[in-house]
Short mmCIF file of C-alpha atoms in Angstrom, two decimals:
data_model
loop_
_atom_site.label_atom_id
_atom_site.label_comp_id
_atom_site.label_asym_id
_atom_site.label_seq_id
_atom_site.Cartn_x
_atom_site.Cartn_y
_atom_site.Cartn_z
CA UNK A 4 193.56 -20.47 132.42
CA UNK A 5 193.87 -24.02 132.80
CA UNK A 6 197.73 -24.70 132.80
CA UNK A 7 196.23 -22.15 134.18
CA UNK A 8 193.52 -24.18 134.56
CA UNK A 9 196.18 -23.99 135.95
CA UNK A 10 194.36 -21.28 134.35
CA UNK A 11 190.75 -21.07 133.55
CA UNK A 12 188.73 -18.93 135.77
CA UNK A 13 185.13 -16.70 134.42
CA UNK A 14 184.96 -12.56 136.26
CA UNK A 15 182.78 -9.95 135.28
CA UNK A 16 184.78 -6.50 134.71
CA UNK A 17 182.72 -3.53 133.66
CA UNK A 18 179.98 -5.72 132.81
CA UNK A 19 182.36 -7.72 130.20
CA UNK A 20 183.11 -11.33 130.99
CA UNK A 21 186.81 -12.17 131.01
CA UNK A 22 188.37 -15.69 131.08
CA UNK A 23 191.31 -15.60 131.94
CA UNK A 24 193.62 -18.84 131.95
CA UNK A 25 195.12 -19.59 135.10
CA UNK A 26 199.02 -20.38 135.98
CA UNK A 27 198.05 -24.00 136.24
CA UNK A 28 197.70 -26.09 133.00
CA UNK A 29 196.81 -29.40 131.97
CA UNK A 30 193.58 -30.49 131.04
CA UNK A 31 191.50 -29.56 134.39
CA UNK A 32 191.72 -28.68 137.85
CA UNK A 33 189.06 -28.73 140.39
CA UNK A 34 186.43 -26.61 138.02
CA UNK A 35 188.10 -24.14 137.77
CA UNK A 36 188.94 -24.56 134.22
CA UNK A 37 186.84 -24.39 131.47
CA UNK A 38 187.29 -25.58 128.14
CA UNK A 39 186.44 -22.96 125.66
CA UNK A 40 187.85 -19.28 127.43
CA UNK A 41 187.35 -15.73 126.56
CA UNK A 42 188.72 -12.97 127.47
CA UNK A 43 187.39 -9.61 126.72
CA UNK A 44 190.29 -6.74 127.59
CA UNK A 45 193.11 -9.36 129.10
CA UNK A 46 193.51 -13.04 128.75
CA UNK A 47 197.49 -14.41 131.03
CA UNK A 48 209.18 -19.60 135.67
CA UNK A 49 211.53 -20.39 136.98
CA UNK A 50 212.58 -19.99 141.21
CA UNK A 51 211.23 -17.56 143.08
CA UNK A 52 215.07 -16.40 143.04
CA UNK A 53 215.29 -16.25 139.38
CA UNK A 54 216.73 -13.68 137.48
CA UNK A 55 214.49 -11.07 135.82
CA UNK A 56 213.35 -11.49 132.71
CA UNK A 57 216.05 -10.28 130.51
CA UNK A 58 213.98 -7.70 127.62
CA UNK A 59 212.65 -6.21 130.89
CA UNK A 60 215.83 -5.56 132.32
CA UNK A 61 217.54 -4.55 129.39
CA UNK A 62 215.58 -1.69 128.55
CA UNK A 63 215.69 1.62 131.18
CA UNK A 64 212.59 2.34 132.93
CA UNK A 65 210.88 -1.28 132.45
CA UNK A 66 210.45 -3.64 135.40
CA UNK A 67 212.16 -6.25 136.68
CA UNK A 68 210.01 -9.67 136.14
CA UNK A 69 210.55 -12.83 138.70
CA UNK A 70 208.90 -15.42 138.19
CA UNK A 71 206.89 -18.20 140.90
CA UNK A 72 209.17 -21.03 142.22
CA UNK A 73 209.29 -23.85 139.15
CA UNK A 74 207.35 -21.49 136.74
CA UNK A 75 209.04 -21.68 133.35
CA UNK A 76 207.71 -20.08 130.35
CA UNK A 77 209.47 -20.57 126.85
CA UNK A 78 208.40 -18.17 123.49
CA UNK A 79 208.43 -19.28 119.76
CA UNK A 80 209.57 -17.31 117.88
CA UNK A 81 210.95 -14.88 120.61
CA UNK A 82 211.89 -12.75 118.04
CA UNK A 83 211.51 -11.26 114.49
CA UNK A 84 213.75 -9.52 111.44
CA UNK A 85 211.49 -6.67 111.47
CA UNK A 86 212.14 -4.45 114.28
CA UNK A 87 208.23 -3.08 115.02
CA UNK A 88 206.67 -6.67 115.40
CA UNK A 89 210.12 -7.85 117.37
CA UNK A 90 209.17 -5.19 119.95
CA UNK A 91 205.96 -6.55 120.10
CA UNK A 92 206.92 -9.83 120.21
CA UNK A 93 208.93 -8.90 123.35
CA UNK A 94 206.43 -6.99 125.21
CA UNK A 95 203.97 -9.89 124.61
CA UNK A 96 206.08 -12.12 126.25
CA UNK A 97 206.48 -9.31 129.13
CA UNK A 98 202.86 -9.73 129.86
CA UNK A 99 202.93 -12.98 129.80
CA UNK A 100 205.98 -13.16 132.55
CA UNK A 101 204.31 -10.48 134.85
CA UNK A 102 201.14 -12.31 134.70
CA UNK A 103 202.65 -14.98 136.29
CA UNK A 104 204.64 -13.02 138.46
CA UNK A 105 201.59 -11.08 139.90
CA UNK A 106 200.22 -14.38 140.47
CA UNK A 107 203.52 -15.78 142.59
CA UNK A 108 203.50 -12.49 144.53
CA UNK A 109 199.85 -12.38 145.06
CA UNK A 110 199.34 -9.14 143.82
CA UNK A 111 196.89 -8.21 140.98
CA UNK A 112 198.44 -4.37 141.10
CA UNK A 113 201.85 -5.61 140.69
CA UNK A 114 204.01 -2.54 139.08
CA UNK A 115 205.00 -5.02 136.39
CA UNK A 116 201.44 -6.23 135.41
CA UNK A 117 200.54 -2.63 135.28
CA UNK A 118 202.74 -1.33 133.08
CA UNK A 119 202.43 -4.22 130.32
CA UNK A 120 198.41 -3.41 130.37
CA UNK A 121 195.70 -0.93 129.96
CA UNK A 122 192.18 0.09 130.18
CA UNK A 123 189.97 -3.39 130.04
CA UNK A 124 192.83 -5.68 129.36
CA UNK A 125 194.65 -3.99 132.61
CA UNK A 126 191.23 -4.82 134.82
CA UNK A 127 190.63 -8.10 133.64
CA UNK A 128 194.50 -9.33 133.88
CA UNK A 129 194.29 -8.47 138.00
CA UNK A 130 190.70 -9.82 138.57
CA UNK A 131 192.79 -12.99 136.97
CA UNK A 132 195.39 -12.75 139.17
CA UNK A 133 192.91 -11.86 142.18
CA UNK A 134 190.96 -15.53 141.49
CA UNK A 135 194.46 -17.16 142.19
CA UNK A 136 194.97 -15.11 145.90
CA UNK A 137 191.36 -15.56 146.80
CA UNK A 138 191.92 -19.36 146.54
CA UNK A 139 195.30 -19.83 147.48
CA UNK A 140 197.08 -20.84 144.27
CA UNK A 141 200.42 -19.73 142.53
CA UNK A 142 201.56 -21.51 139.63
CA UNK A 143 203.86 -24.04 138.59
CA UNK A 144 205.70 -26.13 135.61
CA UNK A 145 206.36 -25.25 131.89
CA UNK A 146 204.30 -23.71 129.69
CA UNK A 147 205.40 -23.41 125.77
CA UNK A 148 203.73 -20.04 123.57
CA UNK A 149 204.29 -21.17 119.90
CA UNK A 150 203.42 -19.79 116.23
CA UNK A 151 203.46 -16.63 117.75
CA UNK A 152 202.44 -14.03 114.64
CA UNK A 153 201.59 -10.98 114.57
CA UNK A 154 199.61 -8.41 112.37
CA UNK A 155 200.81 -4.58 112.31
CA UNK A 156 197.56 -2.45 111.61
CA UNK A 157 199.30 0.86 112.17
CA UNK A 158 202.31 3.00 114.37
CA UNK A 159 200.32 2.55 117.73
CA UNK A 160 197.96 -0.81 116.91
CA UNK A 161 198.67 -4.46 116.10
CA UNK A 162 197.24 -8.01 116.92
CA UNK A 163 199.00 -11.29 117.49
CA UNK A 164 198.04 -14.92 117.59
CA UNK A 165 199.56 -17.55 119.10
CA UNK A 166 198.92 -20.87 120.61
CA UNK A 167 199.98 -22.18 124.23
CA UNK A 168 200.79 -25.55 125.50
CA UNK A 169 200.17 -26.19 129.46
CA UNK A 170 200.11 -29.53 129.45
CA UNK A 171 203.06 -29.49 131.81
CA UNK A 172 201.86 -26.18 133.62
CA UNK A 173 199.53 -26.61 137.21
CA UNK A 174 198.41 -24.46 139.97
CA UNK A 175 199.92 -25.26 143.12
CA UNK A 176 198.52 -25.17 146.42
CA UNK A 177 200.71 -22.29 149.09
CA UNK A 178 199.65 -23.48 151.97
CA UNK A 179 200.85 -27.03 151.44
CA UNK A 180 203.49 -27.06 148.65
CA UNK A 181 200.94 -29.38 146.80
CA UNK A 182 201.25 -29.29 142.79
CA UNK A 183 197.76 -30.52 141.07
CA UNK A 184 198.64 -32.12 138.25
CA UNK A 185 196.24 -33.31 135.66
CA UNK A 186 196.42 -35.22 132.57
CA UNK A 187 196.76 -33.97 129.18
CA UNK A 188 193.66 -33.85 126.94
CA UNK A 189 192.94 -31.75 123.88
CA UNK A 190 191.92 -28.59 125.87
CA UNK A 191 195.42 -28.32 127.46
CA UNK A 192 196.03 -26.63 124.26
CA UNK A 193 194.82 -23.22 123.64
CA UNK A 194 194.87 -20.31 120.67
CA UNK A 195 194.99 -16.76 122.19
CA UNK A 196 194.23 -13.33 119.50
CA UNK A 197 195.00 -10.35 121.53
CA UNK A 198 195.23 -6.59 120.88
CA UNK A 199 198.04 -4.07 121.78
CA UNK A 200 198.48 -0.58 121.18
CA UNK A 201 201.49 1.55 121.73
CA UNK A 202 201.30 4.27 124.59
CA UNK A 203 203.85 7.09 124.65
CA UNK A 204 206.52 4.90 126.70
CA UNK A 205 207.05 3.00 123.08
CA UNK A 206 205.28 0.00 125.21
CA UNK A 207 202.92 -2.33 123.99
CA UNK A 208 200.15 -2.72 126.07
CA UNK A 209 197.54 -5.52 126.01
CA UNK A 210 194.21 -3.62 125.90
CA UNK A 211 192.11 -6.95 124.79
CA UNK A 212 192.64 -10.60 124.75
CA UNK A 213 190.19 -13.55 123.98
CA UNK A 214 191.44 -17.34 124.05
CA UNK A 215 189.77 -20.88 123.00
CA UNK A 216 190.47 -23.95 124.52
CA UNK A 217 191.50 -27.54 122.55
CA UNK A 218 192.10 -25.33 119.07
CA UNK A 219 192.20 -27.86 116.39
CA UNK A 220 195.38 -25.60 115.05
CA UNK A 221 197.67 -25.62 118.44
CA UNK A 222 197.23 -29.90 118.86
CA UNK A 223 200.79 -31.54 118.48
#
């Protein structure tokens, strides 16, 4: 993607093309950004001795979630009155954290990513994550999910929408410590739909995810 451009980076899984945005953010980064993403089965801080995400903890059984050195990642709304789409809600934002984690730990079969995704959106998410080890990258910076809403279709299906601003999200280099910042243009702002269904742990898992870059309806 291109915070995740720091984020934006084009794999083939099962012969369906998957963009997924990359920890870094901004408008660009090197190519490997692109400004119009999408991601068939998966789209995508704080220290590297954060605390775990705290819905994770809370509930028995879930993983812990840490996130890369100077990652930060804020949800809006982070909740909601009715109890089905506040779980979902939650476990959204759980996929979103161990995205980013996987990234930071250089491991597209980290436990956490795992359990927050399935079937296409589960082999997309760690060819994402892959992209970042094969070239070195973890991510950095803030990156802001906003009019989150989401649809319930039945007991085990629903679909949210939401928009995310990296304009202060980048990838940074391991090797060297270097952050690559870029400027702020209309495509650091991006609208993601994505599916979920319900498996028999009461998660929500992402099973698909598609996202396009500079959406007229997530510009400030």
């Amino acid at each position: 993607m291109t915070r995740r451009s720091r984020r934006l980076l084009t794999t083939a899984t099962a012969g369906v093309t998957a963009a997924l945005l990359l920890a870094g953010c901004g408008g660009g980064d090197g190519g490997k950004s692109d400004s119009n993403g999408k991601i068939a089965g998966a789209d995508t801080g704080s220290s590297a001795s954060a605390s775990p995400s705290a819905s994770a903890s809370e509930a028995a059984g879930r993983p812990k979630i840490t996130l890369p050195a100077g990652d930060n990642l804020t949800f809006t709304p982070d909740e909601d009155s009715d109890p089905v789409k506040d779980a979902i809600l939650k476990d959204n934002a759980e996929f979103v954290r161990a995205l980013d984690a996987a990234i930071g730990a250089q491991n597209p079969r980290l436990p956490a990513l795992e359990y927050y995704t399935e079937g296409e959106g589960a082999a997309a998410a760690q060819q994402w994550v892959k992209s970042f080890v094969d070239g070195g990258l973890t991510v950095t910076g803030t990156v802001r999910y906003y009019d989150r809403q989401v649809t319930v279709e039945s007991k085990t299906r629903a679909s949210l929408t939401y928009c995310g601003d990296e304009s202060k999200g980048y990838n940074k280099v391991i090797k060297t410590g270097v952050v690559k910042k870029t400027k702020t243009t209309k495509n650091s702002y991006v609208v993601y739909g994505v599916q979920v269904e319900k498996n028999a742990k009461g998660v929500w898992e992402l099973v698909k995810i598609a996202s396009t870059r500079g959406a007229d309806k997530c510009q400030p």
